[in-house]
């Protein structure tokens, strides 16, 4: 009888321990590593920003080719006209000069779009995240010792991650600011150039004068028979 009673109490005590373990697991929040997750997120952000930078450079290069081609066309046309003074220009040529100046300003903005690079804002320019920082080492042995040594602490790694993300974000913002201005200038310059071509074409079209229109109206009358044939 005692054995059966002990057997009956054993499951109850086991269930109590399980319930206690469950309650402790529920009461204790699951710990994570938010600090590491934050810096990993910064690395992902820096990688995405780098893709945006490359896309801005590609767009700027394409627009630079288009603007340069139209700028060369406008300059060649003005040179062929042989104009030496602004007073000698008519409306199409004035519009073409305006287009040339606007596109020249757009090209300058495109150059500034391609130029900005990520800045380094740390005392020690040597590091392992920027290509420029890696190249600061004299040789591969010095770089290897830097990676394996005590200099590259967790704090230093975090500082370089922050610097990488900030530098690329700053460069990305500057690039797209200049790119937007260049696109507005480019559209304005192309519109002005197209208007110049349209006005020039319209000027070359010879509209009929009033006398020729009057002659055209009266000519059928003069060719008409004086009298109708008799039946």
XYZ file of N, CA and C in Angstrom:
693
model
N 0.833 -1.197 0.000
C 0.000 0.000 0.000
C 0.873 1.255 0.000
N 1.919 1.267 0.801
C 2.801 2.426 0.833
C 3.456 2.660 -0.511
N 3.834 1.520 -1.172
C 4.471 1.673 -2.482
C 3.522 2.292 -3.480
N 2.270 1.853 -3.449
C 1.285 2.411 -4.390
C 1.050 3.881 -4.109
N 1.062 4.280 -2.827
C 0.863 5.692 -2.485
C 2.031 6.534 -2.965
N 3.248 6.009 -2.810
C 4.419 6.745 -3.282
C 4.391 6.892 -4.787
N 3.918 5.802 -5.481
C 3.830 5.870 -6.937
C 2.818 6.909 -7.390
N 1.747 7.059 -6.609
C 0.740 8.043 -6.973
C 1.250 9.461 -6.740
N 2.112 9.678 -5.712
C 2.595 11.021 -5.411
C 3.706 11.455 -6.367
N 4.428 10.474 -6.928
C 5.558 10.801 -7.801
C 5.151 11.583 -9.031
N 4.088 11.175 -9.776
C 3.682 11.956 -10.940
C 3.276 13.360 -10.577
N 2.618 13.515 -9.374
C 2.173 14.849 -8.996
C 3.365 15.767 -8.775
N 4.407 15.243 -8.119
C 5.601 16.062 -7.890
C 6.307 16.382 -9.204
N 6.328 15.423 -10.135
C 6.938 15.669 -11.449
C 6.182 16.728 -12.214
N 4.838 16.657 -12.157
C 4.031 17.674 -12.840
C 4.275 19.050 -12.245
N 4.461 19.085 -10.920
C 4.714 20.372 -10.262
C 6.022 20.991 -10.737
N 7.050 20.155 -10.885
C 8.335 20.664 -11.360
C 8.230 21.171 -12.795
N 7.478 20.471 -13.644
C 7.305 20.887 -15.043
C 6.586 22.224 -15.122
N 5.526 22.340 -14.304
C 4.772 23.592 -14.293
C 5.634 24.748 -13.803
N 6.471 24.465 -12.800
C 7.359 25.509 -12.290
C 8.364 25.949 -13.347
N 8.867 24.956 -14.089
C 9.816 25.286 -15.156
C 9.163 26.125 -16.238
N 7.919 25.761 -16.589
C 7.190 26.522 -17.606
C 6.935 27.955 -17.152
N 6.532 28.096 -15.889
C 6.251 29.435 -15.377
C 7.503 30.294 -15.348
N 8.648 29.672 -15.020
C 9.898 30.418 -15.028
C 10.284 30.840 -16.444
N 10.025 29.946 -17.404
C 10.357 30.264 -18.795
C 9.493 31.393 -19.319
N 8.218 31.384 -18.888
C 7.320 32.447 -19.331
C 7.678 33.761 -18.663
N 7.994 33.697 -17.371
C 8.299 34.918 -16.634
C 9.616 35.534 -17.076
N 10.585 34.723 -17.463
C 11.896 35.226 -17.857
C 11.894 35.589 -19.334
N 12.102 36.836 -19.695
C 12.095 37.214 -21.110
C 13.299 36.622 -21.831
N 13.077 36.303 -23.108
C 14.150 35.746 -23.910
C 15.133 36.858 -24.260
N 16.386 36.636 -23.948
C 17.407 37.656 -24.190
C 17.878 37.573 -25.632
N 18.184 38.718 -26.202
C 18.749 38.801 -27.543
C 19.980 39.688 -27.488
N 20.584 39.912 -28.610
C 21.773 40.747 -28.682
C 21.458 41.958 -29.553
N 20.763 42.941 -29.011
C 20.366 44.092 -29.834
C 21.542 44.902 -30.337
N 22.628 44.919 -29.555
C 23.779 45.714 -29.982
C 24.366 45.150 -31.269
N 24.600 43.847 -31.290
C 25.155 43.226 -32.490
C 24.183 43.336 -33.653
N 22.896 43.153 -33.391
C 21.899 43.272 -34.450
C 21.900 44.683 -35.027
N 22.092 45.673 -34.179
C 22.103 47.066 -34.634
C 23.271 47.324 -35.577
N 24.427 46.808 -35.257
C 25.588 47.048 -36.105
C 25.541 46.207 -37.379
N 24.930 45.039 -37.310
C 24.708 44.272 -38.534
C 23.740 45.002 -39.455
N 22.729 45.631 -38.866
C 21.793 46.423 -39.659
C 22.499 47.612 -40.307
N 23.440 48.200 -39.586
C 24.213 49.302 -40.159
C 25.037 48.838 -41.358
N 25.609 47.644 -41.266
C 26.366 47.101 -42.397
C 25.463 46.866 -43.600
N 24.249 46.348 -43.358
C 23.295 46.163 -44.454
C 22.903 47.503 -45.067
N 22.698 48.493 -44.214
C 22.354 49.827 -44.710
C 23.482 50.402 -45.563
N 24.714 50.211 -45.115
C 25.861 50.700 -45.884
C 25.956 49.997 -47.237
N 25.653 48.696 -47.266
C 25.688 47.957 -48.533
C 24.605 48.456 -49.488
N 23.392 48.686 -48.973
C 22.310 49.202 -49.820
C 22.617 50.616 -50.312
N 23.211 51.416 -49.453
C 23.584 52.775 -49.852
C 24.622 52.753 -50.959
N 25.530 51.790 -50.891
C 26.550 51.671 -51.939
C 25.919 51.343 -53.288
N 24.870 50.521 -53.289
C 24.157 50.225 -54.531
C 23.483 51.483 -55.075
N 22.911 52.295 -54.196
C 22.313 53.560 -54.634
C 23.359 54.496 -55.220
N 24.545 54.503 -54.626
C 25.628 55.344 -55.131
C 26.031 54.904 -56.536
N 26.165 53.608 -56.750
C 26.534 53.111 -58.076
C 25.463 53.450 -59.107
N 24.187 53.375 -58.710
C 23.099 53.710 -59.626
C 23.135 55.194 -59.990
N 23.428 56.046 -59.013
C 23.539 57.483 -59.288
C 24.698 57.765 -60.242
N 25.817 57.084 -60.052
C 26.962 57.270 -60.946
C 26.631 56.825 -62.369
N 25.888 55.728 -62.501
C 25.511 55.240 -63.828
C 24.596 56.233 -64.537
N 23.585 56.726 -63.826
C 22.678 57.710 -64.416
C 23.427 58.983 -64.804
N 24.332 59.419 -63.943
C 25.093 60.630 -64.239
C 25.971 60.444 -65.475
N 26.547 59.266 -65.636
C 27.396 59.001 -66.801
C 26.585 59.028 -68.090
N 25.395 58.419 -68.073
C 24.531 58.413 -69.262
C 24.090 59.834 -69.611
N 23.642 60.582 -68.608
C 23.209 61.957 -68.855
C 24.370 62.831 -69.326
N 25.557 62.572 -68.819
C 26.729 63.340 -69.236
C 27.010 63.140 -70.723
N 26.838 61.907 -71.204
C 27.032 61.640 -72.631
C 25.975 62.357 -73.474
N 24.713 62.342 -73.018
C 23.632 62.997 -73.767
C 23.835 64.510 -73.801
N 24.115 65.088 -72.653
C 24.310 66.545 -72.594
C 25.508 66.976 -73.431
N 26.579 66.210 -73.366
C 27.783 66.567 -74.120
C 27.526 66.509 -75.620
N 26.761 65.500 -76.062
C 26.447 65.387 -77.488
C 25.626 66.583 -77.963
N 24.602 66.956 -77.203
C 23.772 68.093 -77.598
C 24.559 69.399 -77.498
N 25.452 69.484 -76.519
C 26.282 70.679 -76.379
C 27.212 70.828 -77.581
N 27.773 69.718 -78.030
C 28.618 69.763 -79.217
C 27.844 70.158 -80.456
N 26.602 69.657 -80.572
C 25.752 70.019 -81.713
C 25.448 71.513 -81.708
N 25.092 72.055 -80.543
C 24.759 73.479 -80.448
C 25.976 74.349 -80.746
N 27.128 73.977 -80.207
C 28.333 74.755 -80.469
C 28.742 74.722 -81.930
N 28.602 73.554 -82.568
C 28.949 73.438 -83.982
C 28.026 74.284 -84.848
N 26.744 74.289 -84.513
C 25.781 75.059 -85.301
C 26.043 76.560 -85.176
N 26.337 77.008 -83.970
C 26.644 78.426 -83.794
C 27.935 78.809 -84.515
N 28.906 77.904 -84.533
C 30.160 78.180 -85.235
C 29.935 78.259 -86.744
N 29.059 77.406 -87.269
C 28.756 77.440 -88.703
C 28.048 78.728 -89.101
N 27.231 79.264 -88.211
C 26.531 80.517 -88.513
C 27.483 81.709 -88.517
N 28.642 81.564 -87.897
C 29.641 82.622 -87.909
C 29.206 83.888 -87.213
N 28.547 83.753 -86.079
C 28.056 84.920 -85.346
C 29.138 85.421 -84.394
N 29.404 86.700 -84.465
C 30.430 87.297 -83.618
C 29.864 88.191 -82.524
N 28.599 88.497 -82.586
C 28.014 89.408 -81.608
C 26.589 88.975 -81.326
N 26.155 89.219 -80.105
C 24.811 88.811 -79.701
C 23.733 89.527 -80.513
N 24.019 90.763 -80.953
C 23.018 91.524 -81.707
C 22.749 90.927 -83.077
N 23.648 90.081 -83.578
C 23.464 89.468 -84.883
C 22.566 88.235 -84.836
N 22.178 87.821 -83.650
C 21.415 86.583 -83.508
C 19.929 86.847 -83.655
N 19.255 85.854 -84.229
C 17.803 85.903 -84.269
C 17.254 84.991 -83.176
N 15.942 84.785 -83.167
C 15.308 84.038 -82.074
C 15.834 82.603 -81.961
N 15.919 81.815 -83.037
C 16.422 80.438 -82.889
C 17.832 80.377 -82.312
N 18.676 81.301 -82.741
C 20.059 81.269 -82.263
C 20.165 81.700 -80.802
N 19.319 82.645 -80.394
C 19.303 83.042 -78.980
C 18.857 81.873 -78.106
N 17.817 81.163 -78.553
C 17.353 79.988 -77.808
C 18.434 78.917 -77.751
N 19.199 78.801 -78.826
C 20.263 77.796 -78.861
C 21.384 78.156 -77.889
N 21.710 79.433 -77.795
C 22.734 79.867 -76.835
C 22.264 79.621 -75.407
N 20.991 79.912 -75.137
C 20.438 79.652 -73.803
C 20.513 78.163 -73.483
N 20.167 77.333 -74.467
C 20.249 75.881 -74.272
C 21.678 75.447 -73.990
N 22.626 76.045 -74.705
C 24.040 75.692 -74.516
C 24.509 76.029 -73.101
N 24.140 77.204 -72.612
C 24.560 77.614 -71.272
C 23.920 76.739 -70.190
N 22.644 76.405 -70.369
C 21.955 75.569 -69.379
C 22.562 74.174 -69.336
N 22.841 73.607 -70.508
C 23.429 72.268 -70.548
C 24.845 72.269 -69.977
N 25.573 73.349 -70.178
C 26.915 73.441 -69.587
C 26.833 73.416 -68.064
N 25.846 74.124 -67.512
C 25.647 74.084 -66.058
C 25.237 72.685 -65.603
N 24.405 72.014 -66.408
C 24.011 70.642 -66.079
C 25.188 69.683 -66.085
N 26.113 69.865 -67.020
C 27.303 69.011 -67.083
C 28.169 69.208 -65.843
N 28.288 70.450 -65.385
C 29.054 70.712 -64.161
C 28.429 69.984 -62.971
N 27.093 70.014 -62.887
C 26.410 69.301 -61.794
C 26.620 67.796 -61.896
N 26.660 67.267 -63.114
C 26.891 65.833 -63.288
C 28.309 65.448 -62.865
N 29.260 66.322 -63.133
C 30.633 66.053 -62.688
C 30.695 66.004 -61.164
N 29.994 66.933 -60.515
C 29.948 66.914 -59.052
C 29.150 65.719 -58.529
N 28.262 65.172 -59.345
C 27.533 63.964 -58.949
C 28.465 62.763 -58.872
N 29.352 62.658 -59.834
C 30.269 61.515 -59.876
C 31.406 61.685 -58.871
N 31.762 62.919 -58.561
C 32.955 63.172 -57.760
C 32.847 62.785 -56.284
N 31.736 63.094 -55.552
C 31.742 62.885 -54.087
C 32.080 61.453 -53.700
N 32.884 61.313 -52.662
C 33.254 60.002 -52.143
C 33.013 59.987 -50.645
N 32.976 58.777 -50.091
C 32.738 58.637 -48.650
C 33.903 59.233 -47.868
N 33.580 59.976 -46.839
C 34.595 60.631 -46.028
C 34.990 59.753 -44.843
N 36.206 59.938 -44.376
C 36.712 59.234 -43.204
C 36.809 60.234 -42.064
N 36.110 59.966 -40.966
C 36.081 60.889 -39.835
C 36.595 60.197 -38.572
N 37.763 59.591 -38.670
C 38.382 58.956 -37.513
C 39.848 59.361 -37.477
N 40.419 59.351 -36.281
C 41.804 59.785 -36.121
C 42.760 58.866 -36.877
N 42.529 57.580 -36.776
C 43.395 56.617 -37.443
C 42.754 56.213 -38.762
N 43.369 56.536 -39.869
C 42.789 56.240 -41.173
C 42.956 54.786 -41.576
N 43.777 54.045 -40.872
C 43.942 52.634 -41.180
C 42.740 51.855 -40.664
N 42.264 50.909 -41.457
C 41.103 50.123 -41.060
C 40.904 48.944 -41.988
N 39.748 48.295 -41.861
C 39.504 47.088 -42.652
C 38.178 47.146 -43.415
N 37.412 48.237 -43.307
C 36.129 48.328 -43.999
C 36.214 49.167 -45.270
N 37.032 50.189 -45.293
C 37.231 51.022 -46.479
C 38.429 50.505 -47.268
N 38.304 50.504 -48.585
C 39.452 50.131 -49.415
C 40.596 51.123 -49.235
N 40.252 52.407 -49.083
C 41.300 53.410 -48.871
C 42.032 53.182 -47.556
N 41.308 52.740 -46.551
C 41.943 52.494 -45.257
C 42.856 51.281 -45.316
N 42.421 50.251 -46.027
C 43.270 49.062 -46.156
C 44.563 49.416 -46.888
N 44.448 50.284 -47.898
C 45.643 50.659 -48.663
C 46.605 51.535 -47.867
N 46.172 52.025 -46.698
C 47.062 52.821 -45.853
C 48.165 51.976 -45.221
N 47.973 50.663 -45.163
C 49.010 49.787 -44.605
C 50.160 49.659 -45.599
N 51.359 49.573 -45.080
C 52.541 49.518 -45.941
C 52.617 48.220 -46.723
N 52.262 47.104 -46.099
C 52.312 45.821 -46.792
C 51.255 44.901 -46.190
N 51.136 43.716 -46.781
C 50.115 42.773 -46.345
C 50.419 42.229 -44.955
N 51.689 42.162 -44.586
C 52.036 41.658 -43.253
C 51.536 42.619 -42.175
N 51.710 43.909 -42.408
C 51.227 44.892 -41.435
C 49.705 44.820 -41.311
N 49.036 44.642 -42.440
C 47.575 44.535 -42.403
C 47.136 43.266 -41.686
N 47.847 42.160 -41.916
C 47.522 40.906 -41.248
C 47.734 41.015 -39.741
N 48.819 41.659 -39.338
C 49.057 41.853 -37.904
C 47.985 42.739 -37.275
N 47.501 43.697 -38.055
C 46.434 44.575 -37.556
C 45.149 43.781 -37.334
N 44.838 42.886 -38.267
C 43.617 42.084 -38.142
C 43.722 41.117 -36.969
N 44.870 40.484 -36.805
C 45.035 39.476 -35.758
C 45.458 40.057 -34.414
N 45.865 41.317 -34.394
C 46.383 41.898 -33.157
C 45.292 42.403 -32.230
N 45.760 43.072 -31.178
C 44.849 43.589 -30.155
C 44.314 44.980 -30.484
N 44.829 45.594 -31.540
C 44.385 46.954 -31.880
C 42.934 46.979 -32.333
N 42.548 45.955 -33.072
C 41.189 45.902 -33.624
C 40.239 45.349 -32.563
N 39.874 46.180 -31.631
C 38.961 45.787 -30.563
C 37.514 45.887 -31.039
N 36.615 45.398 -30.199
C 35.189 45.483 -30.540
C 34.738 46.935 -30.660
N 35.260 47.784 -29.812
C 34.917 49.204 -29.872
C 35.401 49.829 -31.174
N 36.603 49.453 -31.600
C 37.153 49.981 -32.843
C 36.341 49.502 -34.043
N 35.921 48.242 -34.020
C 35.099 47.703 -35.110
C 33.784 48.461 -35.214
N 33.164 48.726 -34.075
C 31.901 49.471 -34.075
C 32.092 50.881 -34.621
N 33.196 51.518 -34.253
C 33.468 52.869 -34.749
C 33.626 52.869 -36.265
N 34.304 51.857 -36.797
C 34.499 51.797 -38.240
C 33.198 51.483 -38.972
N 32.331 50.678 -38.376
C 31.025 50.397 -38.986
C 30.185 51.668 -39.047
N 30.176 52.416 -37.952
C 29.420 53.677 -37.919
C 29.974 54.656 -38.949
N 31.289 54.741 -39.034
C 31.911 55.658 -39.983
C 31.602 55.265 -41.420
N 31.609 53.966 -41.703
C 31.296 53.484 -43.047
C 29.870 53.849 -43.434
N 28.921 53.582 -42.542
C 27.514 53.870 -42.840
C 27.285 55.367 -43.016
N 27.869 56.178 -42.136
C 27.673 57.625 -42.225
C 28.327 58.205 -43.478
N 29.541 57.755 -43.777
C 30.250 58.276 -44.943
C 29.517 57.986 -46.238
N 29.015 56.768 -46.379
C 28.292 56.422 -47.604
C 26.961 57.157 -47.695
N 26.275 57.307 -46.575
C 24.999 58.032 -46.589
C 25.212 59.493 -46.967
N 26.256 60.104 -46.445
C 26.555 61.496 -46.768
C 26.903 61.658 -48.244
N 27.713 60.738 -48.762
C 28.067 60.777 -50.178
C 26.844 60.550 -51.060
N 25.979 59.624 -50.658
C 24.768 59.330 -51.421
C 23.856 60.562 -51.500
N 23.693 61.265 -50.389
C 22.828 62.453 -50.377
C 23.373 63.530 -51.314
N 24.667 63.782 -51.270
C 25.256 64.804 -52.130
C 25.112 64.436 -53.604
N 25.339 63.172 -53.916
C 25.231 62.740 -55.306
C 23.826 62.975 -55.853
N 22.812 62.573 -55.102
C 21.448 62.705 -55.609
C 20.979 64.153 -55.608
N 21.509 64.994 -54.731
C 21.180 66.422 -54.782
C 21.683 67.039 -56.087
N 22.934 66.763 -56.429
C 23.479 67.276 -57.686
C 22.790 66.646 -58.893
N 22.434 65.368 -58.792
C 21.788 64.690 -59.911
C 20.415 65.293 -60.201
N 19.662 65.630 -59.162
C 18.353 66.253 -59.365
C 18.490 67.602 -60.065
N 19.451 68.407 -59.618
C 19.667 69.708 -60.261
C 20.074 69.523 -61.720
N 20.953 68.550 -61.977
C 21.407 68.300 -63.347
C 20.260 67.861 -64.246
N 19.337 67.067 -63.725
C 18.206 66.615 -64.531
C 17.273 67.774 -64.865
N 17.028 68.656 -63.900
C 16.179 69.828 -64.164
C 16.828 70.730 -65.213
N 18.128 70.972 -65.071
C 18.837 71.794 -66.049
C 18.852 71.132 -67.422
N 19.030 69.824 -67.440
C 19.059 69.120 -68.714
C 17.734 69.202 -69.451
N 16.639 69.004 -68.725
C 15.320 69.101 -69.354
C 15.090 70.514 -69.884
N 15.462 71.522 -69.103
C 15.293 72.912 -69.543
C 16.138 73.201 -70.783
N 17.377 72.712 -70.784
C 18.242 72.938 -71.934
C 17.750 72.242 -73.186
N 17.270 71.011 -73.046
C 16.760 70.284 -74.208
C 15.483 70.923 -74.744
N 14.636 71.426 -73.851
C 13.416 72.117 -74.295
C 13.782 73.386 -75.058
N 14.739 74.142 -74.538
C 15.169 75.358 -75.222
C 15.784 75.044 -76.585
N 16.586 73.990 -76.653
C 17.173 73.606 -77.932
C 16.138 73.127 -78.930
N 15.164 72.357 -78.450
C 14.090 71.894 -79.338
C 13.257 73.064 -79.845
N 13.003 74.045 -78.970
C 12.262 75.238 -79.392
C 13.035 76.015 -80.450
N 14.357 76.060 -80.308
C 15.182 76.739 -81.305
C 15.054 76.076 -82.674
N 15.102 74.748 -82.683
C 14.972 74.022 -83.950
C 13.586 74.225 -84.546
N 12.554 74.184 -83.706
C 11.185 74.353 -84.201
C 10.974 75.740 -84.798
N 11.471 76.774 -84.127
C 11.320 78.141 -84.646
C 12.074 78.306 -85.957
N 13.251 77.710 -86.048
C 14.031 77.808 -87.286
C 13.320 77.131 -88.447
N 12.715 75.990 -88.187
C 11.970 75.288 -89.237
C 10.773 76.114 -89.688
N 10.067 76.706 -88.740
C 8.903 77.520 -89.095
C 9.306 78.758 -89.890
N 10.460 79.316 -89.585
C 10.916 80.486 -90.327
C 11.271 80.143 -91.771
N 11.711 78.926 -92.005
C 12.082 78.522 -93.358
C 10.874 78.170 -94.216
N 9.753 77.905 -93.578
C 8.543 77.589 -94.334
C 7.995 78.876 -94.930
N 7.840 78.941 -96.258
C 7.343 80.132 -96.936
C 5.821 80.117 -96.950
N 5.258 81.028 -96.192
C 3.805 81.158 -96.174
C 3.359 81.979 -97.376
N 2.243 81.632 -97.988
C 1.754 82.396 -99.152
C 1.365 83.813 -98.758
N 1.743 84.773 -99.598
C 1.397 86.166 -99.342
C -0.060 86.430 -99.688
N -0.545 87.625 -99.321
C -1.936 87.982 -99.613
C -2.163 88.098 -101.116
N -1.172 88.608 -101.848
C -1.332 88.753 -103.292
C -1.444 87.400 -103.970
N -0.579 86.453 -103.530
C -0.640 85.127 -104.148
C -1.936 84.420 -103.799
N -2.421 84.630 -102.585
C -3.700 84.033 -102.211
C -4.834 84.640 -103.020
N -4.773 85.969 -103.273
C -5.808 86.617 -104.073
C -5.772 86.122 -105.504
N -4.576 85.950 -106.041
C -4.447 85.428 -107.398
C -4.984 84.009 -107.492
N -4.742 83.224 -106.438
C -5.239 81.848 -106.441
C -6.753 81.822 -106.436
N -7.358 82.765 -105.724
C -8.823 82.809 -105.667
C -9.408 83.283 -106.994
N -8.742 84.278 -107.633
C -9.296 84.858 -108.854
C -8.993 84.028 -110.091
N -7.982 83.200 -110.058
C -7.612 82.437 -111.253
C -8.713 81.513 -111.743
N -9.467 80.827 -110.910
C -10.562 80.005 -111.449
C -11.630 80.841 -112.136
N -11.833 82.059 -111.630
C -12.844 82.914 -112.260
C -12.419 83.347 -113.652
N -11.137 83.663 -113.790
C -10.661 84.101 -115.107
C -10.688 82.978 -116.119
N -10.550 81.767 -115.656
C -10.556 80.628 -116.566
C -11.969 80.163 -116.902
N -12.962 80.682 -116.218
C -14.340 80.254 -116.476
C -14.819 80.802 -117.814
N -15.648 80.093 -118.594
C -16.165 80.567 -119.902
C -17.088 81.761 -119.709
N -17.057 82.664 -120.709
C -17.885 83.869 -120.620
C -19.369 83.550 -120.677
N -19.690 82.585 -121.468
C -21.121 82.257 -121.606
C -21.293 80.761 -121.660
N -22.392 80.348 -121.221
C -22.683 78.923 -121.253
C -23.081 78.505 -122.658
N -22.770 77.340 -123.061
C -23.187 76.872 -124.409
C -24.699 76.791 -124.506
N -25.136 77.214 -125.674
C -26.581 77.169 -125.888
C -27.036 75.752 -126.153
N -28.254 75.485 -125.706
C -28.805 74.151 -125.908
C -29.230 73.966 -127.354
